[in-house]
Short mmCIF file of C-alpha atoms and ligand atoms in Angstrom, two decimals:
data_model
loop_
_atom_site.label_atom_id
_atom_site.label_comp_id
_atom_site.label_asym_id
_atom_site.label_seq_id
_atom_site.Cartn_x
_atom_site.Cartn_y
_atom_site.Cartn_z
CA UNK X 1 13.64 18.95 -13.41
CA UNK X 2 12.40 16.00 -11.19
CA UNK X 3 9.98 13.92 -12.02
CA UNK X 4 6.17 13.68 -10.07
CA UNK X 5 7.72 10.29 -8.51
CA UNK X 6 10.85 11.30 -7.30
CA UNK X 7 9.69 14.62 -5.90
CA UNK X 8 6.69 12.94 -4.01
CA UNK X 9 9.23 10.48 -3.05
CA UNK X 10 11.29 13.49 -1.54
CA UNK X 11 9.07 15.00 -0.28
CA UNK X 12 7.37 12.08 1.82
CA UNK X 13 10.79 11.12 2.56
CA UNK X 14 10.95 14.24 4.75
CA UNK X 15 7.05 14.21 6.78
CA UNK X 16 6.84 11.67 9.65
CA UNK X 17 3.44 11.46 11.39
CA UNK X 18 2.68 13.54 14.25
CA UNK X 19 2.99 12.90 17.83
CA UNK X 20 -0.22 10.91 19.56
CA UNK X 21 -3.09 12.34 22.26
CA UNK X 22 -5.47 10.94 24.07
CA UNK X 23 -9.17 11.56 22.57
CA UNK X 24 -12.87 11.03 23.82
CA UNK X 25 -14.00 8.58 21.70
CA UNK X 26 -16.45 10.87 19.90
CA UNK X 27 -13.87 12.67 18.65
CA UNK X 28 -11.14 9.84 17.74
CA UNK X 29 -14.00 9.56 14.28
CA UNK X 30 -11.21 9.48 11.36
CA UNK X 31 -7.57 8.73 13.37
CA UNK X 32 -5.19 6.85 13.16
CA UNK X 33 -4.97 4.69 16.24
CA UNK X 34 -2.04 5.08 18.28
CA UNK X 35 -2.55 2.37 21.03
CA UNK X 36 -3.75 -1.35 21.21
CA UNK X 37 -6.65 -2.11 21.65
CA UNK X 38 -7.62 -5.38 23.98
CA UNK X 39 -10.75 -6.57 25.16
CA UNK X 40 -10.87 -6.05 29.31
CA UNK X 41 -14.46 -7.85 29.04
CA UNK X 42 -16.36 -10.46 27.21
CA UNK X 43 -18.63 -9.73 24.73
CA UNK X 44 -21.67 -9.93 25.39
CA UNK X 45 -20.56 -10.06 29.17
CA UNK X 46 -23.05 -12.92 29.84
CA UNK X 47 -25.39 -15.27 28.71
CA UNK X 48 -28.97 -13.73 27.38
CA UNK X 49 -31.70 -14.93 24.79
CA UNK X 50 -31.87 -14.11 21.25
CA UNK X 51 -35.32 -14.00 21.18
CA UNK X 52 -38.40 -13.01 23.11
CA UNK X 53 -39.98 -16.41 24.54
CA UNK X 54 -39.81 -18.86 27.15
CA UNK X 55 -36.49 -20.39 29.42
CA UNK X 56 -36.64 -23.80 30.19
CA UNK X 57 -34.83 -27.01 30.19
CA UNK X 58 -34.15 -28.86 26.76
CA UNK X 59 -34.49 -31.88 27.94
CA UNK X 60 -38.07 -31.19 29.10
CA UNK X 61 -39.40 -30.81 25.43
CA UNK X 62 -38.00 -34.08 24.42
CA UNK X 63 -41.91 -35.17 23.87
CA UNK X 64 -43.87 -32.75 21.79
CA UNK X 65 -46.31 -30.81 23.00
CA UNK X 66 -45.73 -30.22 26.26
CA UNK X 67 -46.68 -28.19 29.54
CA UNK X 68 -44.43 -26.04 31.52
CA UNK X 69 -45.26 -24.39 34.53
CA UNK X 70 -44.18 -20.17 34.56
CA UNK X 71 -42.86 -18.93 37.16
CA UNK X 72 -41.42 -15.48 36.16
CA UNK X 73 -40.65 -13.14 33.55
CA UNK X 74 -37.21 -11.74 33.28
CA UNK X 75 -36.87 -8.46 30.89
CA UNK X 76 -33.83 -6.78 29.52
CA UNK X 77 -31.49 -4.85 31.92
CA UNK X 78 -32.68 -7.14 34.72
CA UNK X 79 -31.25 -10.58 36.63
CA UNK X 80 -33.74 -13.17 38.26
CA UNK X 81 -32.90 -14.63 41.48
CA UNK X 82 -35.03 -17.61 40.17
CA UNK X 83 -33.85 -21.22 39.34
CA UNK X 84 -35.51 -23.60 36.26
CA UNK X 85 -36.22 -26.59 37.68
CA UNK X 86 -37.57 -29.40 35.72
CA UNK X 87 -41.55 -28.73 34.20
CA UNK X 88 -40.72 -24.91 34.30
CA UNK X 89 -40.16 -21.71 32.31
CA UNK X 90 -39.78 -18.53 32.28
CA UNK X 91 -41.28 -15.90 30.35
CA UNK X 92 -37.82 -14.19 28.83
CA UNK X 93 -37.13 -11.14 26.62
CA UNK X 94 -34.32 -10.61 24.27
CA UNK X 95 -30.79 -9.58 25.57
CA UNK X 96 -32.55 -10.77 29.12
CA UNK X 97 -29.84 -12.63 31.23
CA UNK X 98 -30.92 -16.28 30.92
CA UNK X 99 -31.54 -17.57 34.25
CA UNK X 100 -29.74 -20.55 36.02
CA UNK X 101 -31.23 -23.63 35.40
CA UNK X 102 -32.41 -23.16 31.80
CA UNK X 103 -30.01 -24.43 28.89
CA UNK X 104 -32.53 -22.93 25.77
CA UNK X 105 -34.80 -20.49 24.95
CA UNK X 106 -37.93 -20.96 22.93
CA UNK X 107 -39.55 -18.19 20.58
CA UNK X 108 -42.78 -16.92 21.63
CA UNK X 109 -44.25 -18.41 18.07
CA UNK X 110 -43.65 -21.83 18.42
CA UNK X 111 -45.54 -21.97 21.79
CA UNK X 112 -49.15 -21.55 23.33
CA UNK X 113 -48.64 -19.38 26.37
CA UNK X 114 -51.29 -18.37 28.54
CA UNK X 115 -50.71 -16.21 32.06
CA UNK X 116 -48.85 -19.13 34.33
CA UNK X 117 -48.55 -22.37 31.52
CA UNK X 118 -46.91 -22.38 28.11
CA UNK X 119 -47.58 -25.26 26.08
CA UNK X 120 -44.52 -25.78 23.84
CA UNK X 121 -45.03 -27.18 20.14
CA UNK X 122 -41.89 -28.15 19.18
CA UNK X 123 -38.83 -29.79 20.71
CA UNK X 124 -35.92 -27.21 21.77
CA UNK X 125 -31.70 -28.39 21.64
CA UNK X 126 -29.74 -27.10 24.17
CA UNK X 127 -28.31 -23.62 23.77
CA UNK X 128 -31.48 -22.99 21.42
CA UNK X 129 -31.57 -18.76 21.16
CA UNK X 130 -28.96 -18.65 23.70
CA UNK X 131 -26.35 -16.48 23.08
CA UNK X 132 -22.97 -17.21 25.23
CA UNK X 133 -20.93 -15.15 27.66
CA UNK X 134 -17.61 -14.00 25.42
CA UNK X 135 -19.47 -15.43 21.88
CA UNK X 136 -18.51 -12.23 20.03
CA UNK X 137 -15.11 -11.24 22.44
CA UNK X 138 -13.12 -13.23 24.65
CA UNK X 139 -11.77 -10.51 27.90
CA UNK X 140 -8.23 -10.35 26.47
CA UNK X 141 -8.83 -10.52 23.08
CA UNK X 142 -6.80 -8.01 20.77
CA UNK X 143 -8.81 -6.31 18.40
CA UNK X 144 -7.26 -3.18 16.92
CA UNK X 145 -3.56 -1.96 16.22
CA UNK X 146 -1.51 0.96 16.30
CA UNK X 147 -2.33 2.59 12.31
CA UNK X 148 -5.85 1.21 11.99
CA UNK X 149 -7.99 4.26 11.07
CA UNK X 150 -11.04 4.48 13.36
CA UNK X 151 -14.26 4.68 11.30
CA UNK X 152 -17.97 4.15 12.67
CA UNK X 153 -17.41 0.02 13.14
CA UNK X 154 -13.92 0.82 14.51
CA UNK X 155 -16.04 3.05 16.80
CA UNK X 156 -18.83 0.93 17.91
CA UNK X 157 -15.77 -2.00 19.16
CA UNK X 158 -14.50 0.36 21.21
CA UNK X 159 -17.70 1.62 22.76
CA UNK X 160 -18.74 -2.01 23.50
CA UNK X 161 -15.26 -2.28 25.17
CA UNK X 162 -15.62 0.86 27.06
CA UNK X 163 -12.70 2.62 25.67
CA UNK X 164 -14.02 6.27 26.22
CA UNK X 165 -11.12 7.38 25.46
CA UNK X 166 -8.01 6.66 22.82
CA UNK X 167 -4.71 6.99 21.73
CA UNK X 168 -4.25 8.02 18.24
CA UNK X 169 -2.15 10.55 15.94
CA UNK X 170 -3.48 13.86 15.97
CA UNK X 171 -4.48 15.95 12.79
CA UNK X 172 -1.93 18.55 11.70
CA UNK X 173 -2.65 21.82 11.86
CA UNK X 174 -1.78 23.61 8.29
CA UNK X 175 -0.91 27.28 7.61
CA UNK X 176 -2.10 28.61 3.84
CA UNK X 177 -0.53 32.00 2.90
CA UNK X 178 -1.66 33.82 -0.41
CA UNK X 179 1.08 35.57 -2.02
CA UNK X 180 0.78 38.41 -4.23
CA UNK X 181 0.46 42.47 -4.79
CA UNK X 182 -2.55 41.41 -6.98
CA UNK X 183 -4.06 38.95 -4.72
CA UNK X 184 -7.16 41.01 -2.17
CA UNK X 185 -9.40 39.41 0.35
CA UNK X 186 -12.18 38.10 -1.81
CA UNK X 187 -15.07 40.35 0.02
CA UNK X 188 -13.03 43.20 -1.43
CA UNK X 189 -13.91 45.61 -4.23
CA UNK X 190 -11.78 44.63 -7.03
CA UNK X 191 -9.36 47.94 -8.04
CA UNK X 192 -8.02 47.55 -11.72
CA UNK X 193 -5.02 44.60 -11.30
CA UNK X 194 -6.24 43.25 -8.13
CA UNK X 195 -7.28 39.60 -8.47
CA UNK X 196 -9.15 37.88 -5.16
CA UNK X 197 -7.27 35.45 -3.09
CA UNK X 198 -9.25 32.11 -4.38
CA UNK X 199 -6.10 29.75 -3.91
CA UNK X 200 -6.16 30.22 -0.10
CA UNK X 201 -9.97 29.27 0.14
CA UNK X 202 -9.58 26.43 -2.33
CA UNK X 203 -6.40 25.28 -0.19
CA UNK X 204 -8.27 25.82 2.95
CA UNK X 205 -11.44 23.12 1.86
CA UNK X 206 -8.79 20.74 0.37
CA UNK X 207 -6.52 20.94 3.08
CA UNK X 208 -9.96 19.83 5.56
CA UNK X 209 -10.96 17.64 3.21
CA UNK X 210 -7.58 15.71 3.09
CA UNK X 211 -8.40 15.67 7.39
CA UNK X 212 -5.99 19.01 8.23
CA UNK X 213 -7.09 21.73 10.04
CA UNK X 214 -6.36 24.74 7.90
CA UNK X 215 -5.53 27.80 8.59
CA UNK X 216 -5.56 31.11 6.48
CA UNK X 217 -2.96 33.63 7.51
CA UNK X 218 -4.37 36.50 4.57
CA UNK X 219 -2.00 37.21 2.03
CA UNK X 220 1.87 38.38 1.86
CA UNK X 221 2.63 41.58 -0.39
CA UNK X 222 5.35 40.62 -2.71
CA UNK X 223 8.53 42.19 -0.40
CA UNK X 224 10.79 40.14 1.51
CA UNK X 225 9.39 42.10 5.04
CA UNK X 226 5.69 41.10 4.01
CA UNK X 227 6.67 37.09 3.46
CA UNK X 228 8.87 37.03 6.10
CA UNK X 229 6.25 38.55 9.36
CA UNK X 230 3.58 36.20 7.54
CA UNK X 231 6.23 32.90 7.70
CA UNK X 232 6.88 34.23 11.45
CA UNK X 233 3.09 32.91 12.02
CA UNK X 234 3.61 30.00 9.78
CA UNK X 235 5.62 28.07 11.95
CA UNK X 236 4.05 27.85 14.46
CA UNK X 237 2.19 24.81 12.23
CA UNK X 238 2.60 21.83 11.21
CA UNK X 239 2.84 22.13 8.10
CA UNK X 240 2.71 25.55 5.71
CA UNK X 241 0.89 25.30 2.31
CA UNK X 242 1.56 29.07 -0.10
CA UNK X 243 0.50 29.37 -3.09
CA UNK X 244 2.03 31.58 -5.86
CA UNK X 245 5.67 33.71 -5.69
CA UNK X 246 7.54 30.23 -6.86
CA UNK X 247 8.54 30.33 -10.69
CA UNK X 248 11.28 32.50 -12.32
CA UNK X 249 9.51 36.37 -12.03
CA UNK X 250 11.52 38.77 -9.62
CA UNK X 251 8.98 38.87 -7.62
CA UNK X 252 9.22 35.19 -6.11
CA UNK X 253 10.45 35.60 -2.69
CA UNK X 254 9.01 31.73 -1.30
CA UNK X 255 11.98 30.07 -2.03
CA UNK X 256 14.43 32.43 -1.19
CA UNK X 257 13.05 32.88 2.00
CA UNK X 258 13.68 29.39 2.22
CA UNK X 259 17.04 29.57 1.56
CA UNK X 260 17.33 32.00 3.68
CA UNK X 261 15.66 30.62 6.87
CA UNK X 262 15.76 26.94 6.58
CA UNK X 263 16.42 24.87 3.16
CA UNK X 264 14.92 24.27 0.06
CA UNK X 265 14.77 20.05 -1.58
CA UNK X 266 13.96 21.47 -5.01
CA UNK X 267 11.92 24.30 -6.73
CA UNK X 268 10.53 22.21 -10.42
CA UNK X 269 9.03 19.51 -11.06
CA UNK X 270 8.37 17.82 -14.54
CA UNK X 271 4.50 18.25 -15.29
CA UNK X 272 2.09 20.65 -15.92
CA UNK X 273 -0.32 22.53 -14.28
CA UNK X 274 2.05 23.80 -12.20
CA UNK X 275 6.02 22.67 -12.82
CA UNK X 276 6.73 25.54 -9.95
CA UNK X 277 6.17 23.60 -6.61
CA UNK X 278 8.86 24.23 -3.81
CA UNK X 279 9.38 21.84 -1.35
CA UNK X 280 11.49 22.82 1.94
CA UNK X 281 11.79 23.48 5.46
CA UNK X 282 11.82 26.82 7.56
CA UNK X 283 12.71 26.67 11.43
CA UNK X 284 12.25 23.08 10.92
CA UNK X 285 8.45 23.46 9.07
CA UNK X 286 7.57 21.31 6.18
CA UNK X 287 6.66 24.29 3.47
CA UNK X 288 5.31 23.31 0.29
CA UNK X 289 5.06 26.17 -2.22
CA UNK X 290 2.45 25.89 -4.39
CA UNK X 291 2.45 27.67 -7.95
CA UNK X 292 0.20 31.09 -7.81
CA UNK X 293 -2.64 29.64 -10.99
CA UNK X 294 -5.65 28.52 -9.44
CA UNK X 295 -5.60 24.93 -11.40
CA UNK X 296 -1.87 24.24 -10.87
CA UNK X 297 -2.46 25.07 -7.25
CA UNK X 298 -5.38 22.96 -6.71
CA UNK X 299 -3.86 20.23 -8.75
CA UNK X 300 -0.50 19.94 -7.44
CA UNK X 301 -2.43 19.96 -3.93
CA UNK X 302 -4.07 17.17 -4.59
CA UNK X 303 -0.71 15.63 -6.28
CA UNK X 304 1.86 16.25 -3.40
CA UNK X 305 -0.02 18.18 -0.34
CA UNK X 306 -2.72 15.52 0.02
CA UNK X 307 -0.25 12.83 0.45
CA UNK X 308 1.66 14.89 3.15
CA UNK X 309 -1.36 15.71 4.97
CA UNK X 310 -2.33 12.06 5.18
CA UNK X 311 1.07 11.05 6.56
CA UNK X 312 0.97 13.93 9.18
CA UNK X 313 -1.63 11.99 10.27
CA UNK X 314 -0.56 8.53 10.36
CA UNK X 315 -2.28 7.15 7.15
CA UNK X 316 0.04 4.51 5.34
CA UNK X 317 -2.35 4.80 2.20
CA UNK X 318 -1.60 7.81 0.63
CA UNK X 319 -2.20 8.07 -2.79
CA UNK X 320 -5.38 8.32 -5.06
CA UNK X 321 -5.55 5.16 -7.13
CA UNK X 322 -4.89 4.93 -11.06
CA UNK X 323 -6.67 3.10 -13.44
CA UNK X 324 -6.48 2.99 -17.19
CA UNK X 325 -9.60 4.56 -18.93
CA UNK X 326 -10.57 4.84 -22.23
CA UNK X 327 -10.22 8.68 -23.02
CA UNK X 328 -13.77 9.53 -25.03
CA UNK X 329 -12.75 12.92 -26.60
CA UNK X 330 -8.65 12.22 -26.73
CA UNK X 331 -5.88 15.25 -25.68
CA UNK X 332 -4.54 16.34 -28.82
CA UNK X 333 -2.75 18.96 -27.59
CA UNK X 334 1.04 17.63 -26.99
CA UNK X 335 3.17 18.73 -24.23
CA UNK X 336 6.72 17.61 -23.04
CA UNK X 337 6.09 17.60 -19.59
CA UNK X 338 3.44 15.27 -17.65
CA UNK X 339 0.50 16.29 -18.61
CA UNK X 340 -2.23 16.24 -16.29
CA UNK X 341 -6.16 16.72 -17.78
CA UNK X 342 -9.22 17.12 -15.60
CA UNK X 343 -11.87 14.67 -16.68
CA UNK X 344 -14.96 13.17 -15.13
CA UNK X 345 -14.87 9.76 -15.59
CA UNK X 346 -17.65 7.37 -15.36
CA UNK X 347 -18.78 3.74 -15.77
CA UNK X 348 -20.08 3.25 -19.58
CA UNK X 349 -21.45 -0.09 -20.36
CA UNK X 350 -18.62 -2.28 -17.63
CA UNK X 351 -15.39 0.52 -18.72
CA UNK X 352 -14.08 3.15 -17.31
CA UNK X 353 -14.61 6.59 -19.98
CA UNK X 354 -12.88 9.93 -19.26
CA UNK X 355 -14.56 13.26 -20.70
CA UNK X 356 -11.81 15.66 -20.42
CA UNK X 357 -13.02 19.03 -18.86
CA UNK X 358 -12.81 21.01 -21.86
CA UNK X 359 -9.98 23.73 -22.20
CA UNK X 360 -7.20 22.54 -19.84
CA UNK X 361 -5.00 26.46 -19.05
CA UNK X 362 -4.00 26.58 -15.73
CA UNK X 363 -5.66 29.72 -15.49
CA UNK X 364 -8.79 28.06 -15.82
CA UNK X 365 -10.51 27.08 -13.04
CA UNK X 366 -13.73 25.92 -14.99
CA UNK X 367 -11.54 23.34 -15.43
CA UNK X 368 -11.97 22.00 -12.50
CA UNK X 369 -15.97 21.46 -12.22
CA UNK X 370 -17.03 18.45 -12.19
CA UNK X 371 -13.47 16.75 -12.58
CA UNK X 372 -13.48 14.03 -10.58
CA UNK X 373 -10.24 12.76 -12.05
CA UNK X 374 -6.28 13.46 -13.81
CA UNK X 375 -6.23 11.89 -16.74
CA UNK X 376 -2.16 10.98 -17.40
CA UNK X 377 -0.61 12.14 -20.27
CA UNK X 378 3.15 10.88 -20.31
CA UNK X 379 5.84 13.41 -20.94
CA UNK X 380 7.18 13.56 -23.92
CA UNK X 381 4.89 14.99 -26.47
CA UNK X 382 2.22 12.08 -26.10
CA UNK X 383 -0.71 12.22 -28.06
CA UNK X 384 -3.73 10.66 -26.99
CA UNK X 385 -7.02 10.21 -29.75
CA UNK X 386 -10.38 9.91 -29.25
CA UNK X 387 -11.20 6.44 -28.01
CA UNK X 388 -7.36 5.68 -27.30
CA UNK X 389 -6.65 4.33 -23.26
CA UNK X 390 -4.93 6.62 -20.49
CA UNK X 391 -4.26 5.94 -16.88
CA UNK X 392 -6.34 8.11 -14.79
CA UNK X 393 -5.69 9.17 -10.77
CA UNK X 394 -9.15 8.91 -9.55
CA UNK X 395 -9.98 11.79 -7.11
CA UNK X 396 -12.90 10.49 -5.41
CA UNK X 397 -11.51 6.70 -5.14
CA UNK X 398 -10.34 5.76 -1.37
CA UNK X 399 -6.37 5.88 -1.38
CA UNK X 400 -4.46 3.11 -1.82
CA UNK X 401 -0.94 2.13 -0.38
CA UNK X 402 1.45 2.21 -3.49
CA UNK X 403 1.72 5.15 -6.30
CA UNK X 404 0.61 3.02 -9.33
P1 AMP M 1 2.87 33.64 -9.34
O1 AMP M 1 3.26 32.20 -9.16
O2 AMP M 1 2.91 34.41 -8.06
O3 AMP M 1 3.65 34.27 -10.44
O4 AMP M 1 1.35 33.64 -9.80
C1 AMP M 1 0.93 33.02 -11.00
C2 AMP M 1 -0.48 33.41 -11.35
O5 AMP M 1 -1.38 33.02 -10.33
C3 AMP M 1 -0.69 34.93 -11.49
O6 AMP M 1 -1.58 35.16 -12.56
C4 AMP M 1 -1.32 35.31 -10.17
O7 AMP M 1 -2.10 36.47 -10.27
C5 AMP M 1 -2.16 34.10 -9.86
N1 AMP M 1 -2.33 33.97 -8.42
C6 AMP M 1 -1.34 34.03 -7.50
N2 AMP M 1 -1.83 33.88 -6.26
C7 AMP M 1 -3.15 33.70 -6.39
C8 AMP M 1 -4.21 33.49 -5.44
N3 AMP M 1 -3.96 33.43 -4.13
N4 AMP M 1 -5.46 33.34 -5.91
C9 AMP M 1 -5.69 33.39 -7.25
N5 AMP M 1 -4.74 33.57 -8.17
C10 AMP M 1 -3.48 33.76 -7.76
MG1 MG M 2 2.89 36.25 -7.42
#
């Protein structure tokens, strides 16, 4: 059986990031940039005041107070074909081009102005309030690289710049398939033996949360013929999540399907919930076969399909972040493989505690509420008491580059 490390290794080993397009910028929100981004224009693209007040010549307020003569007001948005000659001003707003002749601007408050004079208080240095051509950008200036996620600052650069359009990796499209004679559409009425098809939905909001774009294709009866039409559809996408029809029963058709139209890397994996995770390839599809229990499903997911989903889509920092917390209630329960326990972990008093979830099955989806992270308990029959310090992969924690 492999362990989490090397399979995630494998598996990784085997996803390259998708293939770029060309985005409006409203919509390039959470990419990964595919293009360099230079600056084809100072910023700001010329000189204009800081404040609202008066343009004038520095040298002109050497001696305190002083009269200047106004001879025009100049508002945002617009230029003045007026010169500042010595003994004059003019009445400027801020982001207002400053007007030749002037070398400072004076606020409003530390003058008397009246409808043609201003009497200014105090004396001004040149380039008071004036804020340069090319201050904040220089025209050729490179500001982003290929792999830098675009976020809302990312966003407003490239607005300012005028890129209304850019480069970057696009999101892959995922395909989740529910497996199972049991498993019904979950606005069905349950006949005795039916269970509803809760993976696929849980998948689906994962899958968008990790920044796919799922998919459901319904669920595949438990024949050959049922898995097979349904994997016909599959690859078509980028990448094809299934959940259930993996372990040892008769009925698990995912991986010979596999085997049958592509390959299969491996089939177990050293931890619990959910040692039966397949990891393969048909007509050339990354498939990741996720065990059929609701918690192994949606904990696996988050262990191994998160990580591929990210790299689809050009991310470098892939994995949730671990940190060692002091486990409140313990795991007494002793298992050989990898244990992993949903907690919720919180700042006590400057440390990290983990509450563990309560009963861990991976049947148990109320193990999941309010879990906010996988408290690590190392294979081999570990024991950890009350009080005694874990590592812990925290869920909600921005991803980090390296696995530990
Ligand atoms: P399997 O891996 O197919 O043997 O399924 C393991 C367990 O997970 C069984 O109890 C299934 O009924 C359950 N299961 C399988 N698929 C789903 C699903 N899509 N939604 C909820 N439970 C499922
Ligand atoms: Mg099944």
């Amino acid at each position: 059986m492999l362990s989490v490390e090397e399979a995630l290794k494998r598996i990784l080993a085997a996803i390259t990031p998708l293939e770029s397009v060309r985005l409006p910028l409203q919509d390039a929100f959470d990419h990964i940039l595919a293009q360099e981004i230079i600056a084809h224009d100072d910023n700001p693209p010329f000189a204009n005041s800081a404040m609202d007040g008066f343009a004038l010549q520095s040298q002109d307020t050497q001696h305190t107070p002083v009269r200047l003569k106004v001879i025009g007001d100049i508002a945002a948005g617009h230029v003045s074909g007026q010169t500042v000659t010595p003994g004059t001003a003019m009445r400027i707003m801020t982001g207002a081009p400053v007007p030749p002749g002037a070398d400072a601007v004076i606020q409003i408050e530390l003058t008397n102005p009246s409808d043609e004079w201003v009497e200014v208080l105090q004396p001004v240095l040149r380039g008071n309030n004036i804020r340069p051509a090319g201050e904040d950008i220089q025209k050729g200036q490179k500001l982003l690289s290929p792999g830098d996620l675009i976020g809302p600052w990312e966003t407003g650069i490239l607005a300012t710049l005028g890129y209304d359009h850019v480069e970057v990796i696009r999101k892959p499209r995922v395909a989740i398939l529910g497996t199972g004679d049991e498993v019904v559409e979950i606005s069905a009425e349950l006949q005795p033996g039916q269970i509803r098809n809760s993976n696929s939905y849980l998948l689906e909001a994962a899958v968008r949360k990790a920044g796919g774009i799922p998919t459901r294709l319904g669920i595949a009866r438990d024949t050959v013929e049922s898995l097979r039409e349904k994997l016909n559809e599959a690859i078509t996408y980028d990448l094809i999540l299934t959940s259930g029809g993996v372990s040892v029963g008769d009925f698990d058709l995912v991986k010979d399907i596999m085997q049958e139209q592509g390959e299969m890397n491996f089939w177990r994996i050293n931890m619990r919930p959910g040692k039966p995770v397949a990891f393969g390839h048909i007509h050339g599809v990354p498939l990741l076969g996720l065990p059929g229990n609701p918690v192994s499903s949606a904990v696996t997911f988050e262990l191994f399909g998160r990580p591929v989903v990210r790299k689809l889509q050009g991310h470098t920092r892939l994995y949730r972040p671990q940190i060692e917390v002091i486990v409140a209630d313990g795991v007494q329960e002793k298992a050989q493989r990898r244990h992993y326990v949903r907690a919720h972990v919180s700042l006590e008093q400057g440390r990290f505690v983990a509450h563990t979830t309560g009963k861990q099955g991976s049947n148990l989806l109320t193990s999941l509420l309010n879990a906010n992270a996988l408290v690590i308990v190392p294979e081999g029959g570990t024991q950890i008491l009350p009080g005694q310090p874990a590592r812990a992969l925290m869920l909600d924690w921005p991803e980090v580059e390296t696995l530990e």
